[in-house]
XYZ file of C-alpha atoms in Angstrom:
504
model
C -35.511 78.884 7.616
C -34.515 75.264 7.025
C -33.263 74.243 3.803
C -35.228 72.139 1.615
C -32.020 69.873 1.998
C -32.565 69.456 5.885
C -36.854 69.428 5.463
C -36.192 66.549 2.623
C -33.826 64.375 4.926
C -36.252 64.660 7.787
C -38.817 63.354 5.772
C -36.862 60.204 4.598
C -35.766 59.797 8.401
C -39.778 59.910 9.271
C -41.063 57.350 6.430
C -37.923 55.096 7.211
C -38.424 55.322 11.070
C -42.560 54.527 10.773
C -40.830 50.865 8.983
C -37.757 50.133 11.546
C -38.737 47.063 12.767
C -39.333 47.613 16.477
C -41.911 50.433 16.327
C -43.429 48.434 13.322
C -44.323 45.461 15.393
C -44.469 47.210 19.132
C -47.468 49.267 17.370
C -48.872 46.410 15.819
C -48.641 42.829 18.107
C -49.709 43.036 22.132
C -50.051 39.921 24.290
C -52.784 40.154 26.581
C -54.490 38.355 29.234
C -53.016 35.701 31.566
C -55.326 33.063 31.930
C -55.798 32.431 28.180
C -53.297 34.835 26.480
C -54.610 36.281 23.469
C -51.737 37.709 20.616
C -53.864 40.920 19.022
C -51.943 41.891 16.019
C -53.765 45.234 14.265
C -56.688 44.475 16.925
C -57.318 41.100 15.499
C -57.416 38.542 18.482
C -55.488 34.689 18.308
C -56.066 33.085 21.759
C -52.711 30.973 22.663
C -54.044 27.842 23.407
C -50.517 25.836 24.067
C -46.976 26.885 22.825
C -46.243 29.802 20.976
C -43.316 29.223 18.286
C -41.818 31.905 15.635
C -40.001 31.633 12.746
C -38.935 33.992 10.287
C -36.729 34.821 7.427
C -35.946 37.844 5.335
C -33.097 40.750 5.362
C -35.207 42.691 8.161
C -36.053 39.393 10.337
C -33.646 39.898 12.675
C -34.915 43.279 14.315
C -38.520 42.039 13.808
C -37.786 38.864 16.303
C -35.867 40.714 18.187
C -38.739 42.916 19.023
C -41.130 40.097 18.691
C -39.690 38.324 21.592
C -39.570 41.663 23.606
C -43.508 41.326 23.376
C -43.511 37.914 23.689
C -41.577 37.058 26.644
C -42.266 33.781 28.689
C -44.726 32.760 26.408
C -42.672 32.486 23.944
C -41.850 28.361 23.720
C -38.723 28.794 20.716
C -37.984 30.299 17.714
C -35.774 29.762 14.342
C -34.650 32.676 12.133
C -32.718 32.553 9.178
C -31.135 35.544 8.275
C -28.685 37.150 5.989
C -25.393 35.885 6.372
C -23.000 38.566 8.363
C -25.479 40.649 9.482
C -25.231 40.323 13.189
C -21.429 41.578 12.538
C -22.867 44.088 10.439
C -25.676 46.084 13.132
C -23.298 44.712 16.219
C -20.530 47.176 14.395
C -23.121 49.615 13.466
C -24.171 49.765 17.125
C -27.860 49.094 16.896
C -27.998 46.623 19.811
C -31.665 46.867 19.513
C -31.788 44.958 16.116
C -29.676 42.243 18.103
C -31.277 39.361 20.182
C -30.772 38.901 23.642
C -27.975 36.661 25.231
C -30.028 33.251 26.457
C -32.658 34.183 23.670
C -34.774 30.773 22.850
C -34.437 32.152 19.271
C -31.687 30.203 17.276
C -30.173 32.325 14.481
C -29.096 30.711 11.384
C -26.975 32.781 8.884
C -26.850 31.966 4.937
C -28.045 32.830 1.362
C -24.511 34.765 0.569
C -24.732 37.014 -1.513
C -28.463 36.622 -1.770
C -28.119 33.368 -3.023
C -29.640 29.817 -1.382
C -26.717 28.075 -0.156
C -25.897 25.259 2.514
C -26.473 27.355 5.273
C -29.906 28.658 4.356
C -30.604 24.756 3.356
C -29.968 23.920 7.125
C -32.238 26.525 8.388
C -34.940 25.951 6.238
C -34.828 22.127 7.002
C -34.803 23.316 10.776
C -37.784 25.133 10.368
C -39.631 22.612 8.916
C -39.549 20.064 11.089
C -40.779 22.589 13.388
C -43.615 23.761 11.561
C -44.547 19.372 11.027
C -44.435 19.080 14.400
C -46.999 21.663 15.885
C -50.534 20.631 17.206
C -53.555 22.005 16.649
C -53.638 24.168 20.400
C -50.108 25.815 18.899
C -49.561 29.296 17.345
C -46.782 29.617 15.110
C -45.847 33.834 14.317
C -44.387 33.998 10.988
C -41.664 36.718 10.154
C -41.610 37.536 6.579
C -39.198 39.892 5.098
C -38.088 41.079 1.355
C -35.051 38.537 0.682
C -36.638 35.580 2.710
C -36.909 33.660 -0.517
C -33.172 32.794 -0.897
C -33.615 32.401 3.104
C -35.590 29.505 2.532
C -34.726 27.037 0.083
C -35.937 23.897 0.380
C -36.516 21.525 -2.872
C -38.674 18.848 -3.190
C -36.687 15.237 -2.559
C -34.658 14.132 -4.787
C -34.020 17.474 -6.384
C -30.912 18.879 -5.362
C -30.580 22.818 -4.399
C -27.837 22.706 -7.304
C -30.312 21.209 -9.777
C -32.608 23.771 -8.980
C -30.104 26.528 -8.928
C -29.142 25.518 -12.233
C -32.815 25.306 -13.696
C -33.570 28.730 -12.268
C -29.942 30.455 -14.482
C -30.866 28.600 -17.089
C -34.469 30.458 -17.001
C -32.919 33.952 -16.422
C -30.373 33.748 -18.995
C -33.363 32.877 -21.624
C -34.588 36.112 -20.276
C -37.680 34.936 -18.122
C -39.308 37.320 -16.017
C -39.291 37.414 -11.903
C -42.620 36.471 -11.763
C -41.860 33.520 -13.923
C -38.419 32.479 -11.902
C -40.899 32.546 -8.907
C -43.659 30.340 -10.473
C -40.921 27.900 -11.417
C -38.867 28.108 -7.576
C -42.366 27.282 -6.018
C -43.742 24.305 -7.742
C -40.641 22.944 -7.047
C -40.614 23.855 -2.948
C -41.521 22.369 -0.383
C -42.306 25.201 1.813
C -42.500 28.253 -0.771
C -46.354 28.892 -2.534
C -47.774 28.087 0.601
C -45.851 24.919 1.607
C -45.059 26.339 5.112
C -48.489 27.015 6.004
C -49.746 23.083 4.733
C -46.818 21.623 6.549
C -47.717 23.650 9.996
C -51.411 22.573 9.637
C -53.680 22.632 12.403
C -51.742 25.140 13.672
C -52.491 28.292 13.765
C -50.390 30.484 11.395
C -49.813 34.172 11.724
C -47.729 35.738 9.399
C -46.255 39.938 9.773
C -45.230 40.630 6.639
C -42.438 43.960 5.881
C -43.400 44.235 1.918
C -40.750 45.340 -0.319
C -42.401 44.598 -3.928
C -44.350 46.710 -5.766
C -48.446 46.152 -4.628
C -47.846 44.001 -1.522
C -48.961 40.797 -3.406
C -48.537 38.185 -0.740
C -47.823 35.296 -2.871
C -44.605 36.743 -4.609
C -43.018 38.546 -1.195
C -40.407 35.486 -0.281
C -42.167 33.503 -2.940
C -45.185 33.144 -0.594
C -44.808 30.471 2.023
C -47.558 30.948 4.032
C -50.077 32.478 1.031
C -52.443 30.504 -1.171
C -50.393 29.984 -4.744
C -52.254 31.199 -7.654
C -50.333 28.935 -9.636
C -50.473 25.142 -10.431
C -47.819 22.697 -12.373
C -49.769 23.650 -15.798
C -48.273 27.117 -14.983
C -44.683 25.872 -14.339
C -44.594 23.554 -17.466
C -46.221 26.279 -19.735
C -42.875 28.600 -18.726
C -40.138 25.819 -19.383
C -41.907 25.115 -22.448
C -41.560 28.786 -23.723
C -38.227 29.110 -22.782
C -37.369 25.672 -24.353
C -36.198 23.747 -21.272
C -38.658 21.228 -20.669
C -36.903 18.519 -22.900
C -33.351 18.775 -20.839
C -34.496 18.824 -17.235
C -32.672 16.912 -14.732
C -34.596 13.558 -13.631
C -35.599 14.601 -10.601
C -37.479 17.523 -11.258
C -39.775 15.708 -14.362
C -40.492 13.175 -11.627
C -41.302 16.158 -8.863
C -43.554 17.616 -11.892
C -44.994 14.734 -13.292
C -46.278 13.414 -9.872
C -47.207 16.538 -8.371
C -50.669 17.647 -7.653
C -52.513 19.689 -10.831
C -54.393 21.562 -9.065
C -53.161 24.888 -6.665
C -54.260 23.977 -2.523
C -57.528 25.097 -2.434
C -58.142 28.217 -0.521
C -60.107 26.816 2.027
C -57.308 24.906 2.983
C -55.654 27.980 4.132
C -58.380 28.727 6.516
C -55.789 28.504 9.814
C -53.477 31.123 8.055
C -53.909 35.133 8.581
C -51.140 36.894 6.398
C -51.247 40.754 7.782
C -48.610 43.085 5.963
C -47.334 45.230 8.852
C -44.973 47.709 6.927
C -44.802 48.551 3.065
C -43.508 51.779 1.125
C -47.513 52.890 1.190
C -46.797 53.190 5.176
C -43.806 54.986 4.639
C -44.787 57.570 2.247
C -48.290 57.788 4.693
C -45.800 59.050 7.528
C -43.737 60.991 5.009
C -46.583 63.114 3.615
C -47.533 63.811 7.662
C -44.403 65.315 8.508
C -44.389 67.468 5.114
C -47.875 68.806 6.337
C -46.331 69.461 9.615
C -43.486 71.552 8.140
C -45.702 73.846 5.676
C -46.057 72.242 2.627
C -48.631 71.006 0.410
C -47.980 67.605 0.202
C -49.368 64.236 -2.562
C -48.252 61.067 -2.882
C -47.919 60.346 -6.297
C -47.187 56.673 -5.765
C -46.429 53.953 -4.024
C -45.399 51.772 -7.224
C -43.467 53.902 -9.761
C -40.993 51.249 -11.726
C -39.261 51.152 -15.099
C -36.296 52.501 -16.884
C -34.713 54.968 -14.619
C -34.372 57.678 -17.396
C -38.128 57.363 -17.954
C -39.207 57.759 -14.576
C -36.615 60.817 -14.744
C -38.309 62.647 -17.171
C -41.878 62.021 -15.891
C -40.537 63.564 -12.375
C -38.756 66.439 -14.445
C -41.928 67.119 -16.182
C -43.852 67.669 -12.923
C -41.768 69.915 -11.293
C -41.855 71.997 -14.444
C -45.647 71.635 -14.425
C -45.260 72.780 -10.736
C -43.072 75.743 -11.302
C -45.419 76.726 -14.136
C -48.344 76.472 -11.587
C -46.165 78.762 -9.383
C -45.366 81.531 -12.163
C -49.746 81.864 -12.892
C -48.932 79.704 -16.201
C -50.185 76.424 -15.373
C -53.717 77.121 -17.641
C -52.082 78.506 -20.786
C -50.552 76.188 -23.725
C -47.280 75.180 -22.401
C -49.136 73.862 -19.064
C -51.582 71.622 -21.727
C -48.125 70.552 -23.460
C -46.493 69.256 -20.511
C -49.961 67.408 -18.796
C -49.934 65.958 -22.174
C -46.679 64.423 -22.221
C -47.017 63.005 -18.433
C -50.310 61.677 -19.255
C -48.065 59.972 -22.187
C -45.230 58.979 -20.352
C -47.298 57.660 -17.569
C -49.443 55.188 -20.227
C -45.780 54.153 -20.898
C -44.670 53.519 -17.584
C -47.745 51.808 -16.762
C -47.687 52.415 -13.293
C -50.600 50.417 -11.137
C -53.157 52.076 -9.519
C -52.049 55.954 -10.859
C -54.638 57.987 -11.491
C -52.458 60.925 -13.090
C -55.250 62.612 -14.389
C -56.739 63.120 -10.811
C -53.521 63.506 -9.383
C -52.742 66.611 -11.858
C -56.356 67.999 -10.933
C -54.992 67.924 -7.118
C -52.059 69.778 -8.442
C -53.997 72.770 -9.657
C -56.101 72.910 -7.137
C -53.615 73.793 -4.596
C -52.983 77.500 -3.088
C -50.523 79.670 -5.470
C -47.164 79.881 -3.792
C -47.742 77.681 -1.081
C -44.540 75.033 -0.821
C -45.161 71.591 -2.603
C -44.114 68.280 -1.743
C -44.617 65.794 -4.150
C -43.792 61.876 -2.333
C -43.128 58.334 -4.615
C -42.185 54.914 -4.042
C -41.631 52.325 -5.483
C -37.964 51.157 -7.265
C -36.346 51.814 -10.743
C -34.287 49.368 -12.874
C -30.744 50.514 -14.868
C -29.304 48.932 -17.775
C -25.771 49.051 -16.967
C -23.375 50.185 -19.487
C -20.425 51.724 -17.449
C -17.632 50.553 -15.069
C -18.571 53.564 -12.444
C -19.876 53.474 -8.896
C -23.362 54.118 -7.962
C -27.037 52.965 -7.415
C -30.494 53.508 -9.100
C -31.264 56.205 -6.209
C -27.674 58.254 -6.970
C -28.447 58.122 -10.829
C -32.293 58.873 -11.018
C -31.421 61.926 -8.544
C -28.842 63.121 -11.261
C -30.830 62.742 -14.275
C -33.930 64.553 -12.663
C -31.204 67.765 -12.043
C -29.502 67.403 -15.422
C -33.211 67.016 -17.126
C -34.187 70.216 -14.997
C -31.065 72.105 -15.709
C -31.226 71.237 -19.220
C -35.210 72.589 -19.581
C -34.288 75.705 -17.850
C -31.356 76.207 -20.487
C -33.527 75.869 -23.388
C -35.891 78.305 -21.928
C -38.594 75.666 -22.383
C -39.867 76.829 -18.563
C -38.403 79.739 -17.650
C -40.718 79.851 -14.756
C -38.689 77.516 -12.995
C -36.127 80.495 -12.024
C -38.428 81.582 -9.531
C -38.541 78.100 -8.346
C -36.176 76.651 -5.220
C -36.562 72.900 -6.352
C -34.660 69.974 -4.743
C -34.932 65.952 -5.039
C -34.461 63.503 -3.179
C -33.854 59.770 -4.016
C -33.289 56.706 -1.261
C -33.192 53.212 -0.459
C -34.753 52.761 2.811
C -32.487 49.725 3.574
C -29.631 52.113 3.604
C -27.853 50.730 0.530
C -27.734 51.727 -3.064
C -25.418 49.967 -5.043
C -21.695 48.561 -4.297
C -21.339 52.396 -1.805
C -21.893 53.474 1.794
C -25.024 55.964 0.387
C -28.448 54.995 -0.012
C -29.383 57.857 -2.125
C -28.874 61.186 -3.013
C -29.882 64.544 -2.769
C -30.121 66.757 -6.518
C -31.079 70.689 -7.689
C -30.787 72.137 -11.161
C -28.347 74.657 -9.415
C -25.963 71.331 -8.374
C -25.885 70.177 -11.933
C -25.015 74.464 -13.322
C -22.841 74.519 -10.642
C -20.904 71.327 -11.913
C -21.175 72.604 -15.558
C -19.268 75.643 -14.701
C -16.482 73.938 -13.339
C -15.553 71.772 -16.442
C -17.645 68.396 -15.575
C -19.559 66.318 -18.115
C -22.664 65.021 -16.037
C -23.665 63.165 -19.184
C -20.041 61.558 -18.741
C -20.951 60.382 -15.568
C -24.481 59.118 -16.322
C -23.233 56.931 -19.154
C -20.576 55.726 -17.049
C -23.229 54.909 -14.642
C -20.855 56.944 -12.005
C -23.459 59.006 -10.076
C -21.502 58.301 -6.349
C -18.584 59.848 -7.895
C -20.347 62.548 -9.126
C -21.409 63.753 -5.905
C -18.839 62.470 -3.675
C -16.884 65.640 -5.578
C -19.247 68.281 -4.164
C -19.127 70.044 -0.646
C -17.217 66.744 0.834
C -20.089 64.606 -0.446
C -22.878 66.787 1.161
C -25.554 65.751 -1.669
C -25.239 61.769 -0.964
C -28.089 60.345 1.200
C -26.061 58.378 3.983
C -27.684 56.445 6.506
C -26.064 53.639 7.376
C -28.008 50.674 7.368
C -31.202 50.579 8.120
C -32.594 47.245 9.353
C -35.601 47.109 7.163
C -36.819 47.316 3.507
C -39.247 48.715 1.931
C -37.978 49.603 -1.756
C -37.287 53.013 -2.672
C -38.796 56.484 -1.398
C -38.726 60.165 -3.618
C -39.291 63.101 -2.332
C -39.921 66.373 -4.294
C -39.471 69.508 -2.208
C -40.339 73.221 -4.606
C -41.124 76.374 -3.243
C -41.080 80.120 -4.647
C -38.287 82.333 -4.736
C-alpha cells in the first residue's frame, strides 16, 4: 500500500494544482461568439462592446495573464501587469514556460515592490495603469487580475503625498503596534486607486475583476487593499486610527491636506454598479479538491477549516488534541471520560482561537459518526503566525509540523492516550506558494515516530523549536525526506494541513 507520506503529498499536489493559475482561469473565463463577443466568467455573461483591456497585479498575476491572454486572443486590445520584481527570472529558471507570456504579447510587464515593498518601479506601473483605466469608454471592458501581494504592486498616493511620506506614516503605525486591518484602512484613504479607486477611475467601463484570495474569509475589500471593491471605510475611520496611535498631531502636510479635503463619506455602493468582483481561487477551493482526492484514495475525509490562524503552538495543540480524539475513536474509547476530557479542551481551545465560521461542536459530531477503523483525513487552511525568538532556519509550516509530532510524541509518553499506538498518524503542513520562510521547502511532513526516532539519537526537538530551527531539524533525517519541496508554485492561497490516521 502507499504510505500515508505519498497519499498526503498527493493531496497537497491536488488542492495546489485545482489553484495554478491556468486551470483556475481556463475553467472559469470563455470568450464566445463572434459577432458580439461575450466574456462568460463562472457562466456570467459581459458582452464586449469595443476594446477589451487587462490589468493586473499580485504575486500570481503573471500566470493568470498569461493564461488570460491564451483565452483572449485577438480580442484582446493591451494589457499592463505589475508583478513581483525577479520573477520572470525566477519561473524562466524553474522552467514553467507556461507561467511566462508570449514573445510579441500586447501585455507590458512591469517588475517592482522588492522585497514586498512599494518602490519606484511599482510607482511607474501603477501610474501606467491608471491612465489606462481614465481613459476607457463606456463600450470598453477592462479584466482585472487580482492577486495576494498586489497591494505593494500598486502604490499610488494621492498628489502631493509622496510614496516616502506614506511609507513612513504606515512604519510609524506598525511600530505603535497597529493591526493589518488598520495599516490597510490608513494605505487606502490615502490612494488613489486602492478602496475602490481603480474601479471610480475606470468608470463607465465595465470592470471585471478574478480574484486568487489569499486572506483568511475572501473579504474583497482587504485582498490588495481592494481596488476595485466598495470601501467600508471613510476618513472618520482613518483619523480615528492615527488618533489612537497618537500620530495625528505630527503628520506630514500633505497628507492633513489629502484628509482634510477628502470626501467623508465611503463611494456609495451604487456607484459600483459597473464592477463584478468574482473570487476565482481561495484555500476553500483547494481544500474542496483536497478532500475529493482523499475520498478517492479510501479515507474518510472533513475539512475542518478554511481559516484556522493564531499562535502556531496553539493551533498545535488543538490539531494534537484531535488526532488523539481520533485515535481514541479508533481504540472504541471515544464515549468514555477521557474522550469528554479532550472534546472539552478543543471546544476550549477553539473559543480561544476564535476561528470564523467553525462549528467544532458539529464538526466533532461528524467525527463520531464515522465507520470504526475506516482511515481519516482531517483537511485545514488557513495560516499561523510565530513570535520569533531564535536565529534558526525555518517557516510557520516546518515548525507547526514539528510541534504537532513533539505534542503527539509527548501524549503518547505520558500514557495520556495510549490508544494512539495502534494509530499510523502523519501531518502534513504547506505553503501553497511553494515557500516557507528564508528555505527551498514549503512545508513539512511530521509523525510521533519522527520525533522518538530523533529522541533516541541524542536531539533536543525542544532545542530546535525555541531556536525556531525546524528546516534544520528535518533536513537531518533520511536526506531531508520529511520537508515538503515544491518549488515554486505560481499561485497563493495561504496555507493547507492535512491529517492522514489510520489503524495499525
Amino acid at each position: 500500500p502507499m504510505s500515508l507520506r505519498e497519499h498526503a503529498l498527493s493531496l497537497f499536489r491536488g488542492a495546489l494544482g485545482t489553484v495554478r493559475p491556468a486551470p483556475m482561469l481556463k475553467r472559469a473565463l470563455k470568450l464566445q461568439g463572434n459577432g458580439c463577443p461575450q466574456l462568460l466568467v463562472k457562466g456570467q455573461a459581459f458582452p464586449v462592446k469595443r476594446d477589451l483591456y487587462l490589468v493586473g497585479f499580485g504575486k500570481a498575476v503573471l500566470g493568470m495573464a498569461a493564461a488570460a491572454e491564451e483565452i483572449l486572443g485577438e480580442h484582446l486590445t493591451r494589457g499592463i501587469i505589475n508583478v513581483p520584481l525577479g520573477i520572470q527570472e525566477s519561473l524562466r529558471r524553474a522552467g514553467m514556460q507556461e507561467m511566462l507570456l508570449k514573445p510579441h504579447s500586447k501585455i507590458q510587464v512591469i517588475e517592482g515592490a522588492k522585497n514586498n515593498l512599494p518602490d519606484a518601479e511599482a510607482l511607474k506601473g501603477a501610474a501606467a495603469i491608471q491612465e489606462l483605466a481614465e481613459g476607457l469608454t463606456a463600450d470598453d471592458l477592462l479584466l482585472v487580475l487580482i492577486s495576494g501581494g498586489g497591494s505593494a504592486l500598486l502604490p499610488a498616493p494621492i498628489p502631493p503625498i509622496l510614496l516616502e511620506e506614506k511609507e513612513k506614516l504606515t512604519k510609524m503605525l506598525a511600530s505603535r503596534g497597529a493591526a493589518i486591518q488598520e495599516l490597510n484602512t490608513v494605505r487606502k484613504t490615502l490612494s488613489v486607486l486602492k478602496g475602490g479607486g481603480l474601479a471610480q477611475l475606470a468608470h463607465p467601463a465595465q470592470v471585471v475583476s478574478l480574484i486568487l484570495s489569499d486572506v483568511i474569509g475572501d473579504p474583497l475589500d482587504i485582498i490588495a487593499s481592494g481596488p476595485t471593491a466598495a470601501s467600508s471605510h471613510s476618513v472618520q475611520d482613518c483619523l480615528q486610527i492615527l488618533t489612537k496611535y497618537n500620530l495625528l498631531h505630527n503628520l506630514p502636510k500633505s497628507v492633513e491636506m489629502v484628509l482634510s479635503s477628502s470626501p467623508t463619506k465611503p463611494t456609495a455602493p451604487e456607484n459600483y454598479s459597473h464592477v463584478s468582483n468574482i473570487i476565482l481561487g481561495s484555500n476553500t477551493l483547494a481544500l474542496e479538491e483536497a478532500k475529493c482526492q482523499a475520498e478517492g484514495l479510501g479515507y474518510a475525509a472533513l475539512v475542518l477549516s478554511a481559516a484556522v490562524h493564531g499562535e502556531v503552538g496553539q493551533v498545535a495543540t488543538l490539531y494534537c488534541q484531535l488526532i488523539q480524539l481520533v485515535c481514541l475513536g479508533f481504540a472504541g474509547l471515544g464515549e468514555g471520560p477521557l474522550g469528554d476530557e479532550l472534546r472539552g479542551k478543543l471546544l476550549q481551545l477553539a473559543a480561544e482561537l476564535q476561528i470564523p465560521g467553525l462549528d467544532l461542536d458539529k464538526f466533532l459530531q461528524a467525527l463520531q459518526g464515522l465507520r470504526p477503523n475506516r482511515p481519516v483525513c482531517i483537511l485545514a487552511g488557513g495560516e499561523t503566525t510565530v513570535q520569533l525568538q531564535g536565529t534558526g532556519k525555518g517557516g510557520r509550516n516546518q515548525e507547526l509540523a514539528l510541534r504537532v509530532g513533539l505534542g503527539l510524541h509527548k501524549a503518547r509518553a505520558t500514557g495520556a492516550s495510549s490508544p494512539q499506538g495502534r494509530c499510523e498518524i502523519l501531518f502534513l503542513s504547506g505553503g501553497t506558494d511553494g515557500q516557507d520562510g528564508p528555505t527551498e521547502a514549503a512545508g513539512a511532513f511530521c509523525s510521533p515516530g519522527l520525533v522518538a526516532e530523533a529522541l533516541q539519537e541524542g536531539l533536543d526537538v525542544e532545542a530546535f523549536l525555541r531556536n525556531n530551527d525546524s528546516y534544520t531539524f528535518f533536513s537531518q533525517f533520511q536526506g531531508g525526506h520529511h520537508l515538503l519541496v515544491t518549488g515554486l508554485t505560481g499561485t497563493n492561497v495561504m496555507d493547507i494541513q492535512a491529517i492522514l490516521i489510520r489503524a495499525m
